[in-house]
């Protein structure tokens, strides 16, 4: 158990819908990272927040957005969902914002029908 | 562009065989290097990491990796694999004090009992 929690574990929804994934980092960690893992694209970094502010951006679509709240939990919002958004979404956390070891959560498996 | 290459996408070995998984990166500066493992149905876990010092790093479960700066490589090794090592292995790199970690596409390791 890494100490990072993610909810829900599984999510099934339809195209065009919007979903919110939630992540709670390890106690004391200030950074939260979001990743998308799919069979064809592998593990893709989406976005990072550090202490409430966006710190780094990766291959995140405009239909996707995220935020980190004062209690440091983070939410990833996925809207206008497409079939190709079906994937495993991981959250990770780390102590600081300058790289270092990331601890991964169990992931949310999203299936868009 | 910054990238991480894992040369083997699928590796099949018998138990007790020796393992070496290749990883090369394309950064010019000081880097932090990681190997993560993802067991079937589970989240990513840190196997080992290199930040500085001895370039031969020992991790959990008998794994080790060697950082060769001149070759931009960080290959993962294990002298004798077990069936329980069946998993997907990800090499990851970030520039020192950079926030983004770039993951390789992963190597699926299958150990035959």
Short mmCIF file of C-alpha atoms in Angstrom, two decimals:
data_model
loop_
_atom_site.label_atom_id
_atom_site.label_comp_id
_atom_site.label_asym_id
_atom_site.label_seq_id
_atom_site.Cartn_x
_atom_site.Cartn_y
_atom_site.Cartn_z
CA UNK A 1 0.00 0.00 0.00
CA UNK A 2 1.58 3.24 -1.20
CA UNK A 3 -0.60 5.53 0.88
CA UNK A 4 -2.12 7.13 -2.20
CA UNK A 5 -5.84 6.53 -2.58
CA UNK A 6 -7.98 6.86 -5.65
CA UNK A 7 -11.72 6.67 -6.13
CA UNK A 8 -13.60 5.17 -7.78
CA UNK A 9 -11.80 1.94 -8.68
CA UNK A 10 -13.94 1.38 -11.73
CA UNK A 11 -16.10 3.68 -13.80
CA UNK A 12 -18.31 2.82 -16.74
CA UNK A 13 -19.91 5.63 -18.65
CA UNK A 14 -21.12 6.61 -22.11
CA UNK A 15 -19.60 8.76 -24.81
CA UNK A 16 -20.21 12.45 -24.36
CA UNK A 17 -20.43 12.21 -20.60
CA UNK A 18 -18.28 13.83 -17.94
CA UNK A 19 -16.60 12.11 -15.01
CA UNK A 20 -14.48 13.13 -12.05
CA UNK A 21 -11.66 11.04 -10.65
CA UNK A 22 -10.38 11.70 -7.19
CA UNK A 23 -6.97 11.26 -5.63
CA UNK A 24 -5.68 11.69 -2.09
CA UNK A 25 -1.89 11.89 -1.84
CA UNK A 26 0.27 10.35 0.85
CA UNK A 27 0.31 12.27 4.08
CA UNK A 28 2.85 15.08 3.78
CA UNK A 29 3.18 14.94 0.00
CA UNK A 30 2.57 18.24 -1.74
CA UNK A 31 2.71 17.12 -5.37
CA UNK A 32 0.08 15.16 -7.22
CA UNK A 33 0.59 13.77 -10.71
CA UNK A 34 -1.95 12.28 -13.08
CA UNK A 35 -1.14 9.62 -15.66
CA UNK A 36 -3.12 7.78 -18.30
CA UNK A 37 -2.21 4.21 -19.12
CA UNK A 38 -3.57 2.54 -22.22
CA UNK A 39 -2.46 -0.43 -24.26
CA UNK A 40 -1.50 1.57 -27.31
CA UNK A 41 -0.05 4.70 -25.69
CA UNK A 42 1.61 3.22 -22.64
CA UNK A 43 1.97 5.39 -19.53
CA UNK A 44 1.43 9.04 -20.36
CA UNK A 45 2.00 11.92 -17.97
CA UNK A 46 -0.98 14.27 -17.97
CA UNK A 47 -0.46 16.98 -15.39
CA UNK A 48 1.15 17.83 -12.06
CA UNK A 49 0.00 20.02 -9.21
CA UNK A 50 2.18 21.23 -6.39
CA UNK A 51 0.63 22.72 -3.28
CA UNK A 52 -2.49 23.77 -5.13
CA UNK A 53 -0.90 25.16 -8.26
CA UNK A 54 -0.34 23.65 -11.67
CA UNK A 55 3.35 22.82 -12.00
CA UNK A 56 3.83 20.82 -15.16
CA UNK A 57 1.72 19.79 -18.09
CA UNK A 58 2.08 16.75 -20.27
CA UNK A 59 -0.11 15.19 -22.92
CA UNK A 60 -3.38 16.38 -21.43
CA UNK A 61 -6.30 16.99 -23.77
CA UNK A 62 -8.26 20.22 -23.59
CA UNK A 63 -11.33 18.17 -22.65
CA UNK A 64 -9.49 17.16 -19.48
CA UNK A 65 -8.79 19.38 -16.52
CA UNK A 66 -7.54 18.96 -13.00
CA UNK A 67 -7.22 20.84 -9.78
CA UNK A 68 -5.69 20.43 -6.36
CA UNK A 69 -7.61 21.57 -3.33
CA UNK A 70 -6.35 23.19 -0.09
CA UNK A 71 -6.40 19.81 1.64
CA UNK A 72 -4.11 18.63 -1.20
CA UNK A 73 -6.45 16.08 -2.70
CA UNK A 74 -6.83 16.35 -6.44
CA UNK A 75 -9.53 15.76 -8.97
CA UNK A 76 -9.19 14.96 -12.65
CA UNK A 77 -12.19 15.97 -14.73
CA UNK A 78 -12.76 14.26 -18.06
CA UNK A 79 -15.49 15.69 -20.27
CA UNK A 80 -17.04 14.96 -23.67
CA UNK A 81 -15.75 11.44 -23.25
CA UNK A 82 -14.78 9.41 -26.28
CA UNK A 83 -14.23 5.68 -26.69
CA UNK A 84 -10.51 6.29 -26.86
CA UNK A 85 -10.50 7.75 -23.36
CA UNK A 86 -11.00 4.28 -21.95
CA UNK A 87 -7.88 3.64 -19.92
CA UNK A 88 -6.41 3.26 -16.48
CA UNK A 89 -5.86 6.61 -14.78
CA UNK A 90 -3.20 6.71 -12.12
CA UNK A 91 -2.49 9.35 -9.57
CA UNK A 92 0.91 9.62 -7.93
CA UNK A 93 2.28 11.86 -5.22
CA UNK A 94 5.67 13.03 -4.06
CA UNK A 95 6.99 15.12 -1.23
CA UNK A 96 8.32 18.02 -3.21
CA UNK A 97 7.85 19.58 -6.58
CA UNK A 98 11.32 19.06 -7.95
CA UNK A 99 11.26 15.50 -9.12
CA UNK A 100 12.08 12.57 -6.92
CA UNK A 101 10.25 9.39 -6.09
CA UNK A 102 6.59 9.22 -6.98
CA UNK A 103 4.23 6.90 -5.16
CA UNK A 104 1.36 5.58 -7.21
CA UNK A 105 -2.23 4.94 -6.30
CA UNK A 106 -4.18 1.85 -7.37
CA UNK A 107 -5.73 3.63 -10.35
CA UNK A 108 -9.21 4.19 -11.71
CA UNK A 109 -10.22 2.02 -14.62
CA UNK A 110 -12.45 4.02 -16.96
CA UNK A 111 -14.53 2.33 -19.61
CA UNK A 112 -16.36 4.53 -22.08
CA UNK A 113 -19.10 2.73 -24.02
CA UNK B 1 12.94 15.85 -27.53
CA UNK B 2 13.45 14.12 -24.24
CA UNK B 3 12.71 10.42 -24.38
CA UNK B 4 13.18 7.11 -22.65
CA UNK B 5 13.65 3.95 -24.68
CA UNK B 6 13.11 0.44 -23.45
CA UNK B 7 14.41 -1.89 -26.09
CA UNK B 8 12.46 -5.01 -25.25
CA UNK B 9 8.69 -4.90 -25.33
CA UNK B 10 8.18 -8.51 -24.36
CA UNK B 11 10.61 -10.84 -22.68
CA UNK B 12 9.96 -14.49 -21.89
CA UNK B 13 12.34 -16.36 -19.62
CA UNK B 14 12.39 -19.56 -17.65
CA UNK B 15 12.74 -19.53 -13.90
CA UNK B 16 16.35 -19.18 -12.69
CA UNK B 17 17.42 -17.46 -15.91
CA UNK B 18 19.30 -14.19 -15.68
CA UNK B 19 17.54 -11.00 -16.66
CA UNK B 20 18.69 -7.75 -18.17
CA UNK B 21 16.22 -5.11 -19.37
CA UNK B 22 17.62 -2.21 -21.31
CA UNK B 23 16.81 1.45 -20.77
CA UNK B 24 18.32 4.44 -22.55
CA UNK B 25 17.41 8.09 -22.18
CA UNK B 26 18.12 11.20 -24.18
CA UNK B 27 18.77 13.93 -21.61
CA UNK B 28 22.03 15.80 -21.49
CA UNK B 29 21.95 17.07 -17.93
CA UNK B 30 21.90 15.59 -14.47
CA UNK B 31 19.17 13.01 -14.17
CA UNK B 32 17.29 10.97 -11.62
CA UNK B 33 16.56 7.43 -12.78
CA UNK B 34 13.90 4.98 -11.71
CA UNK B 35 12.62 1.51 -12.37
CA UNK B 36 9.01 0.82 -11.51
CA UNK B 37 7.23 -2.54 -11.60
CA UNK B 38 3.57 -3.20 -12.21
CA UNK B 39 2.38 -6.67 -11.21
CA UNK B 40 -0.75 -7.97 -12.98
CA UNK B 41 -3.77 -5.97 -11.88
CA UNK B 42 -1.79 -3.76 -9.54
CA UNK B 43 -0.43 -0.24 -9.47
CA UNK B 44 3.13 0.83 -10.15
CA UNK B 45 5.63 0.27 -7.38
CA UNK B 46 9.11 1.65 -7.09
CA UNK B 47 11.73 -1.04 -7.66
CA UNK B 48 14.83 1.10 -7.32
CA UNK B 49 16.13 4.57 -8.00
CA UNK B 50 19.35 6.42 -8.69
CA UNK B 51 19.90 10.04 -7.74
CA UNK B 52 23.66 10.23 -7.23
CA UNK B 53 26.62 8.31 -5.83
CA UNK B 54 27.37 4.66 -6.54
CA UNK B 55 26.12 3.97 -10.07
CA UNK B 56 25.26 0.38 -9.13
CA UNK B 57 21.94 0.55 -7.33
CA UNK B 58 20.33 -2.30 -5.46
CA UNK B 59 16.57 -2.46 -5.16
CA UNK B 60 13.94 -4.74 -3.75
CA UNK B 61 13.49 -8.41 -4.58
CA UNK B 62 17.06 -8.92 -5.74
CA UNK B 63 16.95 -6.40 -8.57
CA UNK B 64 19.79 -4.05 -9.36
CA UNK B 65 20.51 -1.45 -12.00
CA UNK B 66 23.64 0.20 -13.27
CA UNK B 67 23.81 3.81 -14.38
CA UNK B 68 26.34 4.26 -17.18
CA UNK B 69 26.48 7.97 -17.87
CA UNK B 70 28.56 7.69 -21.03
CA UNK B 71 25.99 5.37 -22.55
CA UNK B 72 22.93 7.21 -21.18
CA UNK B 73 21.77 3.86 -19.90
CA UNK B 74 20.19 2.46 -16.76
CA UNK B 75 19.74 -1.27 -17.34
CA UNK B 76 17.87 -3.44 -14.89
CA UNK B 77 19.31 -6.81 -13.90
CA UNK B 78 18.47 -9.82 -11.79
CA UNK B 79 20.74 -12.89 -11.67
CA UNK B 80 17.97 -15.46 -11.22
CA UNK B 81 14.33 -14.68 -11.94
CA UNK B 82 11.31 -16.25 -10.29
CA UNK B 83 7.82 -16.88 -11.57
CA UNK B 84 6.60 -14.10 -9.27
CA UNK B 85 8.68 -11.59 -11.25
CA UNK B 86 6.12 -11.77 -14.05
CA UNK B 87 5.12 -8.13 -14.44
CA UNK B 88 5.57 -5.04 -16.54
CA UNK B 89 8.70 -3.00 -15.88
CA UNK B 90 8.97 0.72 -16.55
CA UNK B 91 12.11 2.78 -16.72
CA UNK B 92 11.63 6.46 -15.88
CA UNK B 93 13.81 9.54 -15.95
CA UNK B 94 13.56 13.09 -14.79
CA UNK B 95 15.95 15.96 -15.02
CA UNK B 96 17.32 16.96 -11.68
CA UNK B 97 14.93 19.50 -10.14
CA UNK B 98 12.48 19.10 -13.00
CA UNK B 99 9.02 17.97 -12.14
CA UNK B 100 8.16 15.84 -15.10
CA UNK B 101 9.04 12.19 -15.07
CA UNK B 102 9.17 10.58 -18.47
CA UNK B 103 8.35 6.89 -18.56
CA UNK B 104 9.45 4.37 -21.10
CA UNK B 105 6.80 2.27 -22.84
CA UNK B 106 7.44 -0.64 -20.53
CA UNK B 107 8.70 -4.20 -20.91
CA UNK B 108 6.36 -7.08 -20.24
CA UNK B 109 8.26 -9.87 -18.55
CA UNK B 110 6.79 -13.35 -18.50
CA UNK B 111 8.50 -16.02 -16.44
CA UNK B 112 7.75 -19.62 -17.28
CA UNK B 113 7.51 -21.92 -14.24
#
